[in-house]
Short mmCIF file of C-alpha atoms in Angstrom, two decimals:
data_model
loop_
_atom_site.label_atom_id
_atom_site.label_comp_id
_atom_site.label_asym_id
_atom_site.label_seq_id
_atom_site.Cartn_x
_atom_site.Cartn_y
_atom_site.Cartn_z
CA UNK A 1 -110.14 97.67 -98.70
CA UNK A 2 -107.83 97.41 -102.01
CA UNK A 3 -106.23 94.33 -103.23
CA UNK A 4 -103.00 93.43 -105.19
CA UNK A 5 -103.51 94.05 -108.90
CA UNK A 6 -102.36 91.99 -111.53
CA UNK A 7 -104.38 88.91 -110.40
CA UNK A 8 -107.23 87.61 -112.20
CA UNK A 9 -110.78 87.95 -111.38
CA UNK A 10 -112.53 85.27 -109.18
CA UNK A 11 -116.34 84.22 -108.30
CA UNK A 12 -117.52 86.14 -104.88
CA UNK A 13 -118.42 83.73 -102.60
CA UNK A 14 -119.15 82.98 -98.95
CA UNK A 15 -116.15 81.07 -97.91
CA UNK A 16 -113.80 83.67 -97.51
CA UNK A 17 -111.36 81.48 -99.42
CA UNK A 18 -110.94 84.54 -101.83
CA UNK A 19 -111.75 88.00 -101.85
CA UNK A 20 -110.24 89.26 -104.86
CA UNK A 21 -112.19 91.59 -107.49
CA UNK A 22 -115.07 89.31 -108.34
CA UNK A 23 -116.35 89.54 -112.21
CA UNK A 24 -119.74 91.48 -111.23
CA UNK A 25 -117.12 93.76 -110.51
CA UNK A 26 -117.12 94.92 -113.83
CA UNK A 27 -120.42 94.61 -114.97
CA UNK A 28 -123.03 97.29 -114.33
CA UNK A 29 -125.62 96.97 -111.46
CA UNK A 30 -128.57 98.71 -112.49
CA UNK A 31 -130.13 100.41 -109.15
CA UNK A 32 -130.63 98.56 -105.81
CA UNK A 33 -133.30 95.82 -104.45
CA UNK A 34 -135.87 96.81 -101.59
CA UNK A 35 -134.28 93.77 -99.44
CA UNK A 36 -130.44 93.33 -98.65
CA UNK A 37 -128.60 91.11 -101.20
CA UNK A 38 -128.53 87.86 -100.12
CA UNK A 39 -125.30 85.71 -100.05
CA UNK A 40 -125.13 83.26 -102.43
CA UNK A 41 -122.49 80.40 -102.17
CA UNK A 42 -120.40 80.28 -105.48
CA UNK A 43 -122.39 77.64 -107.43
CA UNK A 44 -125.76 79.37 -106.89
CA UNK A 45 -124.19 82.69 -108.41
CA UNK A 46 -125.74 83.90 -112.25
CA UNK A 47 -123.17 83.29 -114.52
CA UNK A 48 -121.43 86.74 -115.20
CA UNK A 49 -119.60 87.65 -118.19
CA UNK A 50 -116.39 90.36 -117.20
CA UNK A 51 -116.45 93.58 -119.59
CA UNK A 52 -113.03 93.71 -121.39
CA UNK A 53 -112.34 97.83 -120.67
CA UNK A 54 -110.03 99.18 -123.38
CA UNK A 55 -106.70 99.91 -122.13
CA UNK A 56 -106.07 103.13 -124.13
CA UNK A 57 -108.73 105.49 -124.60
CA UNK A 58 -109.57 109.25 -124.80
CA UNK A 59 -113.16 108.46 -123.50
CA UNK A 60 -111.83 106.02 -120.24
CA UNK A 61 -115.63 105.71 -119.54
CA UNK A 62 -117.24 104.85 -122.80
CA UNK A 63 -119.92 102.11 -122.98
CA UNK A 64 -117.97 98.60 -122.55
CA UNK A 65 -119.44 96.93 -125.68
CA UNK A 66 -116.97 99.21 -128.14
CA UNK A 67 -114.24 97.45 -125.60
CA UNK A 68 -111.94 94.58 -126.97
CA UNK A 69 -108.60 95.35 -125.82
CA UNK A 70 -107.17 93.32 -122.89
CA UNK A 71 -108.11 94.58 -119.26
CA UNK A 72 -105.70 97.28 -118.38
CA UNK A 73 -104.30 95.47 -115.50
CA UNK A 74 -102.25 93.74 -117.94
CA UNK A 75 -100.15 96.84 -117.45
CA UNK A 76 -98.28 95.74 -114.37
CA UNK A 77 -95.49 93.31 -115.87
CA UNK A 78 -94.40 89.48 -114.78
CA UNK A 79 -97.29 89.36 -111.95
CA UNK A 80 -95.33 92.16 -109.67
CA UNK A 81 -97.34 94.11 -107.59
CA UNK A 82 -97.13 98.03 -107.56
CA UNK A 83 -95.47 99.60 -104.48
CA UNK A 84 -98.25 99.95 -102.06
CA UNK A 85 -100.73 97.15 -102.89
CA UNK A 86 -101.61 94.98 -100.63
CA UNK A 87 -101.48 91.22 -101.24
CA UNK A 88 -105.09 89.41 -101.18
CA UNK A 89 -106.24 86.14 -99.68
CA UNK A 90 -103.50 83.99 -101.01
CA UNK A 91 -100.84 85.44 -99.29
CA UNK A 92 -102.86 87.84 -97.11
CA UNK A 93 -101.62 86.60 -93.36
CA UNK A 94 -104.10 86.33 -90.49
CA UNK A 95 -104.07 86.41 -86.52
CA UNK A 96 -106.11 84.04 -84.28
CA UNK A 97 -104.04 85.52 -80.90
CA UNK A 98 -105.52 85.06 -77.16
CA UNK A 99 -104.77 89.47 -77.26
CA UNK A 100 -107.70 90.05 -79.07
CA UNK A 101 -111.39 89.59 -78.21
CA UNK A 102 -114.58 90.37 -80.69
CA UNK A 103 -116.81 92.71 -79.02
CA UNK A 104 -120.59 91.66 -79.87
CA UNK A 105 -123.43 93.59 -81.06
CA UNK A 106 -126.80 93.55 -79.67
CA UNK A 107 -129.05 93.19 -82.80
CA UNK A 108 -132.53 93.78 -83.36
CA UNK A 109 -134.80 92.98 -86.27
CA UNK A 110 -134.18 95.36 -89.22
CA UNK A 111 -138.37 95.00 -89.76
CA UNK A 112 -138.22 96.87 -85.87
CA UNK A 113 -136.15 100.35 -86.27
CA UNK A 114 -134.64 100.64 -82.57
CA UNK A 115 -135.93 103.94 -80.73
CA UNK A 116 -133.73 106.60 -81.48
CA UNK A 117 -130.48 107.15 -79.52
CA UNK A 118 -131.28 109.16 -76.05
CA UNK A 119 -129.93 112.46 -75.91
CA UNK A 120 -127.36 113.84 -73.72
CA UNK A 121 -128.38 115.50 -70.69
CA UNK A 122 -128.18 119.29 -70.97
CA UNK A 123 -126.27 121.02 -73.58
CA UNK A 124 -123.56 118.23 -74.61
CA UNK A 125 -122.98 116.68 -77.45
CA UNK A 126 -125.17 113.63 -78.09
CA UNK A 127 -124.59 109.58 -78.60
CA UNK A 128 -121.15 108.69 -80.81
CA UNK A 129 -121.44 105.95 -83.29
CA UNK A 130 -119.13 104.77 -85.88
CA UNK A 131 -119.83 103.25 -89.34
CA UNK A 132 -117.12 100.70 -91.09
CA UNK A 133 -116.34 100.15 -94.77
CA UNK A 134 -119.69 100.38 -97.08
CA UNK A 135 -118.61 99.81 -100.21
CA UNK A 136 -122.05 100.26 -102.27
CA UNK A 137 -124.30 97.61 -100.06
CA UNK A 138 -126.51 100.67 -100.01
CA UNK A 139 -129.77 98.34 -98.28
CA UNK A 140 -127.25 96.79 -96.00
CA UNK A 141 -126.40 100.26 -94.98
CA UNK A 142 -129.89 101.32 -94.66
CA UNK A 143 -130.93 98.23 -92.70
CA UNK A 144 -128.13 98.50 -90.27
CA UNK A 145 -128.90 102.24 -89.74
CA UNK A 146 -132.26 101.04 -89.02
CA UNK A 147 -131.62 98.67 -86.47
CA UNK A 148 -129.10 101.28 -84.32
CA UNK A 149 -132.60 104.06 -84.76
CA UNK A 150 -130.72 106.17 -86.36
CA UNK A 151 -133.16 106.58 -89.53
CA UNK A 152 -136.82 105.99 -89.68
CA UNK A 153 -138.57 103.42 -91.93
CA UNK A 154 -138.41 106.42 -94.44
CA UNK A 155 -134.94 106.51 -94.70
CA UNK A 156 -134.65 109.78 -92.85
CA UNK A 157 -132.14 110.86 -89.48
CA UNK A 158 -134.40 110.21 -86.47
CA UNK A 159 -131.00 110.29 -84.14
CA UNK A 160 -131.26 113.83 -82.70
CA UNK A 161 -128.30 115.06 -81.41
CA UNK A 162 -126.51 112.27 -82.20
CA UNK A 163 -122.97 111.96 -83.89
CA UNK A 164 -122.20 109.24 -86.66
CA UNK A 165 -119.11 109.15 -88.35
CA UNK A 166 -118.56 106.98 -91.60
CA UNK A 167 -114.73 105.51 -91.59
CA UNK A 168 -114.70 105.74 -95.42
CA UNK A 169 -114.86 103.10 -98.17
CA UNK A 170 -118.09 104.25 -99.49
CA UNK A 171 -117.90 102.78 -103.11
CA UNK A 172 -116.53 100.18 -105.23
CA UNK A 173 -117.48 95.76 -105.03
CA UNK A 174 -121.14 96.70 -104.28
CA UNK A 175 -123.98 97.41 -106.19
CA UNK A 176 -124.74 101.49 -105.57
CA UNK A 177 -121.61 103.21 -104.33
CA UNK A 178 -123.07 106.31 -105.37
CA UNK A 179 -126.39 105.94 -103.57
CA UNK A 180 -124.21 104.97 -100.66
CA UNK A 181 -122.85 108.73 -101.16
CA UNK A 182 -126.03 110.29 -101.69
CA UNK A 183 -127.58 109.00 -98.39
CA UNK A 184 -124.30 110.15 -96.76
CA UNK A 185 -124.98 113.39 -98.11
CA UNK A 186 -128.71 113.79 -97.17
CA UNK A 187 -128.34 112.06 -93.42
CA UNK A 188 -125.56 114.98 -93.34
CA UNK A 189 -127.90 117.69 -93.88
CA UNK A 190 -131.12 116.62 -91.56
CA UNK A 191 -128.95 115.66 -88.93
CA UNK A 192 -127.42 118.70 -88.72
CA UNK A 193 -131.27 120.37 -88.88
CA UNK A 194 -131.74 118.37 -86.02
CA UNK A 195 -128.97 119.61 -84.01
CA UNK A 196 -126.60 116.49 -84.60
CA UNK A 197 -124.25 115.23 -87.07
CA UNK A 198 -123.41 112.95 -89.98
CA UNK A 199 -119.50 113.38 -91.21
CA UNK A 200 -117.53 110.80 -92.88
CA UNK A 201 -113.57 110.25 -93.44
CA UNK A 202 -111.54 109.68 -96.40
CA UNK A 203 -110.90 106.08 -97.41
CA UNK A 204 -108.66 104.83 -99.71
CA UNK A 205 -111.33 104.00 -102.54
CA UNK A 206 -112.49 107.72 -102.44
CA UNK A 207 -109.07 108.46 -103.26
CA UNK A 208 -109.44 105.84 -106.09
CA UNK A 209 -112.31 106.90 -107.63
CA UNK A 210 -111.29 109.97 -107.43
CA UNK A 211 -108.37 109.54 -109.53
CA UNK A 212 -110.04 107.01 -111.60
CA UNK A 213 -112.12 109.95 -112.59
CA UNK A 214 -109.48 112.81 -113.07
CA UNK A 215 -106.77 110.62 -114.46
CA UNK A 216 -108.49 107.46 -116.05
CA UNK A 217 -105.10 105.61 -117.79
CA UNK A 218 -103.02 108.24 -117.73
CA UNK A 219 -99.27 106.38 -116.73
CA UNK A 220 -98.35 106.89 -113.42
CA UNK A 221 -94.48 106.41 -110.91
CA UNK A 222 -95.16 103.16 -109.85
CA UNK A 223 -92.64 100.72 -108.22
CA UNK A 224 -93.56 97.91 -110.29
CA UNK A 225 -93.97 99.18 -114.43
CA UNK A 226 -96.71 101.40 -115.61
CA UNK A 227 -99.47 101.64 -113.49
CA UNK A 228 -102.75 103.95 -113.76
CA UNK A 229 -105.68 104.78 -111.85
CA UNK A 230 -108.36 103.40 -114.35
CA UNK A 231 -106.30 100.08 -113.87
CA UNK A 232 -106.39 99.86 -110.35
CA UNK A 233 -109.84 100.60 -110.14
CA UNK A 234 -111.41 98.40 -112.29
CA UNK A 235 -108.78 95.53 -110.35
CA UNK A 236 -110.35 96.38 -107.14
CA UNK A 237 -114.04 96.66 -107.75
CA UNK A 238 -114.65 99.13 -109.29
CA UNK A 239 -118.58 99.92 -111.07
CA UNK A 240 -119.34 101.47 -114.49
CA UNK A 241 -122.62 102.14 -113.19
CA UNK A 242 -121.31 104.47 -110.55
CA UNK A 243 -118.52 105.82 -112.79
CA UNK A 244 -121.71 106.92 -114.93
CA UNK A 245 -123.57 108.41 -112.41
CA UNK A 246 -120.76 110.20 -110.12
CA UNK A 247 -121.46 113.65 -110.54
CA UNK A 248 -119.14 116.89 -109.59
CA UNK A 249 -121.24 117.36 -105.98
CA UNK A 250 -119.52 113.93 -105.28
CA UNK A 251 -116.80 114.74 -106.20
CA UNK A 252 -116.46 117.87 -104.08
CA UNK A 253 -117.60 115.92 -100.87
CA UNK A 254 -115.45 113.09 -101.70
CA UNK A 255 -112.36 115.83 -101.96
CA UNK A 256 -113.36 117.48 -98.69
CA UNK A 257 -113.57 114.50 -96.57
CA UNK A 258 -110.80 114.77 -93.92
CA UNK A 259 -107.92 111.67 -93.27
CA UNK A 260 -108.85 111.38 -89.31
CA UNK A 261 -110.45 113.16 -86.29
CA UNK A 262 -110.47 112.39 -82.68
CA UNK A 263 -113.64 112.13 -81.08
CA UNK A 264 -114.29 111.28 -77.16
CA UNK A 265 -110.47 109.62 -77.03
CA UNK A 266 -110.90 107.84 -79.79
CA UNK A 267 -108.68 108.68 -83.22
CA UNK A 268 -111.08 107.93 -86.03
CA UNK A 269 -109.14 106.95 -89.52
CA UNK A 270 -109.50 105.00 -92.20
CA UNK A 271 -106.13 102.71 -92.92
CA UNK A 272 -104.84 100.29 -90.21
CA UNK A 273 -101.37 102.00 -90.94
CA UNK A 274 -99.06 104.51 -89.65
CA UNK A 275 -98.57 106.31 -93.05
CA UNK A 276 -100.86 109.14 -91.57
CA UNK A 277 -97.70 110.00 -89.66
CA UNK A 278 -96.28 111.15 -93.14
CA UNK A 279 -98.12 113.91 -93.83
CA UNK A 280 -98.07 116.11 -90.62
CA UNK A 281 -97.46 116.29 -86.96
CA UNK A 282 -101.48 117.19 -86.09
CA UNK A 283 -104.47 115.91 -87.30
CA UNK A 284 -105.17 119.62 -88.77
CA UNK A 285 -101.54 119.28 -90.76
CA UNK A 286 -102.72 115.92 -92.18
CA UNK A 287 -106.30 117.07 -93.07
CA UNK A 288 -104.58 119.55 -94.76
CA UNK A 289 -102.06 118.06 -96.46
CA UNK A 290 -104.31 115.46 -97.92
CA UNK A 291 -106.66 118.32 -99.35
CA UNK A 292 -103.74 120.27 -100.80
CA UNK A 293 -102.43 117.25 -102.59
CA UNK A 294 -105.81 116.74 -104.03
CA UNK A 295 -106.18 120.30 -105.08
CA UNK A 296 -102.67 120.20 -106.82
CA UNK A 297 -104.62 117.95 -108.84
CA UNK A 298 -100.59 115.89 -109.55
CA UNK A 299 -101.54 112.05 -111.07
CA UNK A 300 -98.21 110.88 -109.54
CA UNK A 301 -98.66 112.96 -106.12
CA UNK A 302 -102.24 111.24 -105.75
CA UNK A 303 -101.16 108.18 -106.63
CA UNK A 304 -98.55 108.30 -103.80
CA UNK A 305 -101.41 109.23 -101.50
CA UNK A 306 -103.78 106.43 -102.56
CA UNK A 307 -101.27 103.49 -102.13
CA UNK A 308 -99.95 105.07 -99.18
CA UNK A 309 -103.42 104.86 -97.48
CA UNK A 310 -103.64 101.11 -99.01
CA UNK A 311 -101.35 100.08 -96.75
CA UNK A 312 -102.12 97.98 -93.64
CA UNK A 313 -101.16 95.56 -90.69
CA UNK A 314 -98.90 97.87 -88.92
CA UNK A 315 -101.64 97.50 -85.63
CA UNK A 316 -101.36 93.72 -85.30
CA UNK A 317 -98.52 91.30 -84.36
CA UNK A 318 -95.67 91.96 -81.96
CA UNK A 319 -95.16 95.40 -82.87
CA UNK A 320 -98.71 96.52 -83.03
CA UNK A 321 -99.27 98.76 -79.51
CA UNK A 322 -96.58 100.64 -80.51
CA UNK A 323 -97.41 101.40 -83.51
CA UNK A 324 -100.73 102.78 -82.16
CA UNK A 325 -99.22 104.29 -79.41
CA UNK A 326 -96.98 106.28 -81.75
CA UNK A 327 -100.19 107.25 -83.56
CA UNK A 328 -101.91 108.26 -80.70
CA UNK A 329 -98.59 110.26 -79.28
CA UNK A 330 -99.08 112.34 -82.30
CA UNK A 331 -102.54 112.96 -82.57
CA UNK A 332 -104.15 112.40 -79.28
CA UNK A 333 -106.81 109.75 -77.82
CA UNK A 334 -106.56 106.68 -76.07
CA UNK A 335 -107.48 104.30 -78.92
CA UNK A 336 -107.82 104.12 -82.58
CA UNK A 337 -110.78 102.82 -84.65
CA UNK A 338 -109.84 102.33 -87.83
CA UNK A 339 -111.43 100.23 -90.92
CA UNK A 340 -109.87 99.23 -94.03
CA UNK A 341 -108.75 95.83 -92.89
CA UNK A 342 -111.58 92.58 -92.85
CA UNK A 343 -112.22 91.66 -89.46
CA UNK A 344 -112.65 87.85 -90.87
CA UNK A 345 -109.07 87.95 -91.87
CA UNK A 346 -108.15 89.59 -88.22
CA UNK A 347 -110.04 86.86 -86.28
CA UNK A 348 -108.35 83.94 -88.44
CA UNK A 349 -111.78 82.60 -90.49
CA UNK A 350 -110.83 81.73 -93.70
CA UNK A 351 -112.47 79.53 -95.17
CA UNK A 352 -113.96 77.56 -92.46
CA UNK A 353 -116.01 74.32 -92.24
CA UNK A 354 -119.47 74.08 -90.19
CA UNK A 355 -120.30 70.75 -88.65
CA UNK A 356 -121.95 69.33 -92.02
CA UNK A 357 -118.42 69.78 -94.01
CA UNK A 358 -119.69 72.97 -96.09
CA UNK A 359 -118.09 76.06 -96.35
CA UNK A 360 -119.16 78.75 -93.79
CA UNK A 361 -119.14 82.34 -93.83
CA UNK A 362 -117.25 84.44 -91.42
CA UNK A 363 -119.10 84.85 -88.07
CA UNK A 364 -118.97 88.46 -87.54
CA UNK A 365 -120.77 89.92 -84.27
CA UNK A 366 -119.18 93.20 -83.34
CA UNK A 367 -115.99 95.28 -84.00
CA UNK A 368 -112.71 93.48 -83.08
CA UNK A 369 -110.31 94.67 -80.63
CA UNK A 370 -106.72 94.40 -80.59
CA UNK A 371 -102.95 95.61 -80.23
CA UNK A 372 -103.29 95.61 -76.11
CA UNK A 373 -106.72 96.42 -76.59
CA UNK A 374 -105.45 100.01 -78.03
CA UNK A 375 -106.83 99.23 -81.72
CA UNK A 376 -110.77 98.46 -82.59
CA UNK A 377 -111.24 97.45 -86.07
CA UNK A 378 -114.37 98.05 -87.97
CA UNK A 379 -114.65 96.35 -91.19
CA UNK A 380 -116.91 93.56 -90.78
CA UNK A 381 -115.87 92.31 -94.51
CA UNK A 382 -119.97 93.04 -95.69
CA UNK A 383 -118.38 92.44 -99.33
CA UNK A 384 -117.49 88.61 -97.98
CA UNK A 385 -120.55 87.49 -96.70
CA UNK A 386 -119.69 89.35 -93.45
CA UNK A 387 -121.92 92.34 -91.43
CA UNK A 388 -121.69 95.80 -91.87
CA UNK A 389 -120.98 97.32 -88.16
CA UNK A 390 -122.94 100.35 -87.11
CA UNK A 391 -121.54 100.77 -83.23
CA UNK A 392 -121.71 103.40 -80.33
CA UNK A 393 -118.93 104.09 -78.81
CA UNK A 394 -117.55 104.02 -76.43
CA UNK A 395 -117.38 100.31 -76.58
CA UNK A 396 -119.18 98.38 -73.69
CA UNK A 397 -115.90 96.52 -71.19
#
């Protein structure tokens, strides 16, 4: 998910009292561990030290030690936020209604793969599961993959038949977006050998690395000052160390990925909004239209498309069902799963006490459901401490 810009960077910790761009944000992570990263409340955290990126550069990726200008998110003027962004945990509103429900998980431990999903009988297309937002916890990933049988202890598809779809969010806040793409990638290819599938959506953070990439500061139409991609990248998360080691087959798949798909009556997108409704009439038009814009290769056109896909919310509240409805009017299916939006900050658990008086973490068990029970959201907030869902759907009533 994307926060506002133009606030300063904070410690990541497991409270939930914060979640904007932490400083290891912009310090390089050097590979990933063999065990998931552990979450460490704030005053067991290494001191980090932010890099200062340059503002204006012809290299927007040069090593951060020749840095000493201000961080580029001193662009946006007086505090405003750019038309699009999305306010963070200060002013970021939450629900705790009797309409929704938290679906739980069965777990199993990640030292135990599960056995592999059972195929469909006959001919038909095998087991559906969905992944939520990634955002480079690569052994998360791997571990939660694991524990629904869908790779071995290798690392490799042992699913079959079976379809997986990734809801997008792949990079940025966690240690190895790229590897995160990579296994992507590879799962993609032996499940298909296998006579299944591994496909994955665009989320808004492909679209900002994307134009981090092609555009780095070059100014771009924003409703609040001058605003550029490099900026709003490096505000919400984003690494050096997978800036240095995103090659052009990433970006290719990242600029293939479609917006949405409908799968077994369920519409599969990224963004809890109903901006998809902007760019066509059928999922093909907006899977199209969302290519084309990236192939016009426009900074101000991409830009558009990026906050557009920041936005959020529009599932939730009074008006919620409807807006799904009118989503699902359009594009078929009975309900949407979406990502994009913490579940913690769904559910209401912010910054919560336990019994003893210390901060707790959010207490994330399955996807939530919502808006009339029309809406399942999928983010389980892994960059706050939370769980990164891998879930079969259809969910179990």
């Amino acid at each position: 998910m994307t926060q506002g810009a133009g606030q300063g960077p904070v410690v990541r910790t497991a409270t939930l009292r914060d979640f904007r761009v932490p400083p290891y944000a912009q310090v390089p992570v050097q590979g990933h561990s063999e065990h998931p990263h552990p979450r460490m409340p704030e005053q067991a955290q290494p001191p980090r030290v932010p890099e200062q990126p340059q503002a204006h550069h012809t290299d927007a990726y040069a090593p951060a030690a020749t840095h000493s200008a201000p961080h580029p998110g001193n662009a946006f003027p007086d505090d405003e936020y750019p038309d699009g962004y999305t306010p963070t945990a200060r002013d970021l509103p939450v629900i705790n209604r009797g309409d929704t429900v938290q679906v739980s998980v069965t777990s199993t431990p990640v030292t135990t793969p599960a056995p592999a999903p059972a195929a469909a009988p006959g001919n038909g297309p095998g087991p559906l599961y969905v992944v939520g937002d990634v955002h480079g916890y690569l052994d998360e990933l791997v571990a939660a993959l694991r524990e629904k049988g869908l790779i071995d202890a290798d690392g490799h598809w042992a699913a079959g038949n079976t379809r997986l779809w990734f809801l997008g969010d792949f990079t940025d806040r966690g240690p190895d977006g790229i590897g995160v793409i990579d296994l992507v990638m590879r799962l993609s290819a032996e499940a298909a050998a296998a006579g299944g599938y591994c496909k994955a959506l665009m989320g808004n953070h492909e679209l900002l690395l994307l134009g981090a990439k092609r555009f780095g500061d070059t100014p771009v139409n924003s409703g609040a000052g001058t605003a550029t991609f490099q900026a709003a990248w490096l505000l919400n998360g984003g690494q050096k160390s997978d800036m240095d080691r995103l090659q052009d087959v990433h970006i290719q798949w990242m600029s293939r990925l479609d917006a949405m798909v409908e799968q077994d009556g369920h519409l599969l997108l990224h963004s809890d909004t109903t901006a998809y409704l902007e760019y066509g009439s059928t999922i093909e038009d907006v899977n199209e239209t969302v290519h084309e814009i990236l192939r016009r290769n426009d900074a101000d056109e991409c830009w558009d498309l990026f906050r557009k896909f920041t936005k959020r919310f529009a599932f939730r509240d009074e008006g919620g069902a409807g807006a799904v409805h009118e989503l699902l009017a359009a594009y078929g299916g009975q309900r949407v799963v979406h990502g994009h939006s913490p579940i913690p900050y769904l559910l209401g658990e912010v910054g919560t006490e336990d019994a003893d008086g210390e901060n707790a973490g959010p207490n994330v068990q399955g996807p939530h459901v919502y808006a009339d029970g029309l809406a399942i959201a999928m983010d389980g907030g892994v960059t706050m401490a939370g769980k990164l869902l891998v879930v079969q759907l259809p969910l179990p009533h």
